[in-house]
Each structure stands twice: as C-alpha cells, then as structure tokens.
Short mmCIF file of C-alpha atoms in Angstrom, two decimals:
data_model
loop_
_atom_site.label_atom_id
_atom_site.label_comp_id
_atom_site.label_asym_id
_atom_site.label_seq_id
_atom_site.Cartn_x
_atom_site.Cartn_y
_atom_site.Cartn_z
CA MET A 1 12.92 -56.86 6.89
CA SER A 2 11.54 -54.06 9.02
CA ASP A 3 9.06 -54.48 11.84
CA VAL A 4 5.58 -55.57 10.82
CA THR A 5 2.05 -55.13 12.13
CA VAL A 6 -0.45 -57.93 12.80
CA GLY A 7 -2.11 -58.86 9.49
CA ASP A 8 0.57 -57.30 7.27
CA ILE A 9 1.36 -58.85 3.91
CA ARG A 10 5.09 -58.61 3.29
CA GLU A 11 7.76 -60.13 1.12
CA ILE A 12 10.34 -61.98 3.20
CA ARG A 13 13.81 -62.38 1.70
CA LEU A 14 16.30 -64.52 3.54
CA THR A 15 19.92 -64.85 2.44
CA VAL A 16 21.09 -68.41 2.98
CA GLY A 17 24.43 -68.04 1.23
CA THR A 18 24.08 -71.34 -0.63
CA ASP A 19 23.55 -72.00 -4.34
CA LEU A 20 19.90 -73.04 -4.64
CA THR A 21 20.18 -74.54 -8.13
CA ASN A 22 19.98 -78.17 -6.92
CA ALA A 23 17.56 -77.55 -4.06
CA THR A 24 14.46 -79.69 -4.60
CA THR A 25 12.75 -78.29 -1.48
CA LYS A 26 12.98 -74.64 -0.48
CA GLN A 27 11.09 -73.62 2.65
CA LEU A 28 10.93 -70.73 5.07
CA LYS A 29 9.91 -71.56 8.62
CA ILE A 30 8.16 -68.76 10.48
CA HIS A 31 8.48 -69.36 14.22
CA ARG A 32 5.60 -67.43 15.78
CA PRO A 33 5.21 -66.34 19.41
CA GLY A 34 4.08 -69.30 21.51
CA ASP A 35 6.19 -71.92 19.66
CA ASP A 36 3.85 -72.23 16.66
CA VAL A 37 5.84 -72.83 13.45
CA LEU A 38 4.52 -72.18 9.95
CA THR A 39 6.33 -73.91 7.09
CA LYS A 40 5.98 -72.04 3.79
CA THR A 41 7.20 -72.94 0.32
CA ALA A 42 9.79 -70.41 -0.82
CA THR A 43 11.36 -69.63 -4.17
CA ALA A 44 14.77 -68.37 -5.21
CA TYR A 45 14.92 -64.58 -5.43
CA GLY A 46 16.72 -63.68 -8.63
CA ALA A 47 19.31 -66.18 -9.79
CA ALA A 48 19.36 -69.43 -7.81
CA THR A 49 23.13 -69.06 -7.50
CA GLY A 50 22.58 -65.89 -5.42
CA GLY A 51 21.37 -67.90 -2.41
CA ILE A 52 18.35 -65.75 -1.49
CA LEU A 53 14.95 -67.22 -0.65
CA THR A 54 11.70 -65.26 -0.91
CA TYR A 55 8.13 -65.75 0.28
CA THR A 56 5.19 -63.33 0.33
CA THR A 57 3.16 -63.63 3.52
CA VAL A 58 -0.62 -63.79 3.74
CA GLY A 59 -2.71 -61.81 6.21
CA THR A 60 -2.79 -64.60 8.79
CA ASP A 61 0.97 -65.31 8.94
CA PHE A 62 1.67 -62.44 11.37
CA ASN A 63 -1.28 -63.10 13.67
CA ALA A 64 -0.09 -61.80 17.04
CA ALA A 65 2.25 -59.18 18.45
CA GLY A 66 5.67 -60.45 19.48
CA GLU A 67 8.94 -61.83 18.20
CA TYR A 68 8.95 -63.94 15.03
CA ARG A 69 11.99 -65.89 13.84
CA VAL A 70 12.43 -66.85 10.19
CA SER A 71 14.71 -69.71 9.19
CA ALA A 72 15.29 -71.74 6.03
CA ARG A 73 15.10 -75.44 5.23
CA LEU A 74 16.64 -76.79 2.04
CA VAL A 75 16.67 -80.31 0.64
CA PHE A 76 19.10 -80.95 -2.22
CA SER A 77 18.90 -83.48 -5.04
CA GLY A 78 21.72 -85.49 -3.40
CA GLY A 79 19.60 -85.92 -0.27
CA ASP A 80 21.22 -83.33 2.01
CA ASP A 81 18.61 -81.74 4.31
CA VAL A 82 19.88 -78.45 5.73
CA GLU A 83 18.34 -75.91 8.11
CA SER A 84 19.75 -72.44 8.66
CA PRO A 85 21.42 -72.21 12.07
CA ALA A 86 20.61 -68.60 13.02
CA PRO A 87 17.09 -67.39 12.29
CA ALA A 88 16.35 -63.78 11.39
CA VAL A 89 14.20 -61.93 13.92
CA VAL A 90 11.14 -59.86 13.02
CA TYR A 91 9.09 -57.90 15.55
CA CYS A 92 5.34 -57.66 15.08
CA THR A 93 3.23 -54.98 16.74
CA GLU A 94 -0.52 -54.72 17.26
CA ARG A 95 -2.53 -53.00 14.54
CA LEU A 96 -3.86 -49.66 15.74
CA ALA A 97 -7.54 -48.92 15.15
#
C-alpha cells in the first residue's frame, strides 16, 4: 500500500501466507500514531487459500499524520488464535488545503 493522506479511503490488502478457509475470525489491526489500535473485520481477498486479507478503510481510520502499522489476527475453528508477527507500515501525511 502506498502512502496515504489523512481522511483517505483505501483498500488494505495484507498477505498473511496462511490458508484462511478455516478462519472463523479475520481481523486487521490498525496501530495508529499514539498507541491507538483499531480492530477491523477483514475478509479473504480472492480465494481463501491465497492467504490475503482485505479491508476498505473509512474516512476516520487515517485520522492523523504519522506512522501506521497494520497487522492481522486470525482465529481458527480449532481454537488457534494467531497474530502476524511483523506489521506492515503505512505513512500518513496531512491533507493539503
């Protein structure tokens, strides 16, 4: 994902490299500047076996300039609860008038 501007609406795709077929919970966590974390329900992008999560942001998700980190949380039908170890980094800049 390229850099974004405050208020942008973007599709986030995060490759988790795991078959999502048996995932009962699929979430993207958006770690905003200042330690605020948004937890958003994600869906599989394309075939669940491809291991890619997607979420389309709303105008308030990117609410301040700075570094955002996006990570995944998956819960599988067998009870395994997994979080991605290395979040993706997105930089957000101020919207120019």
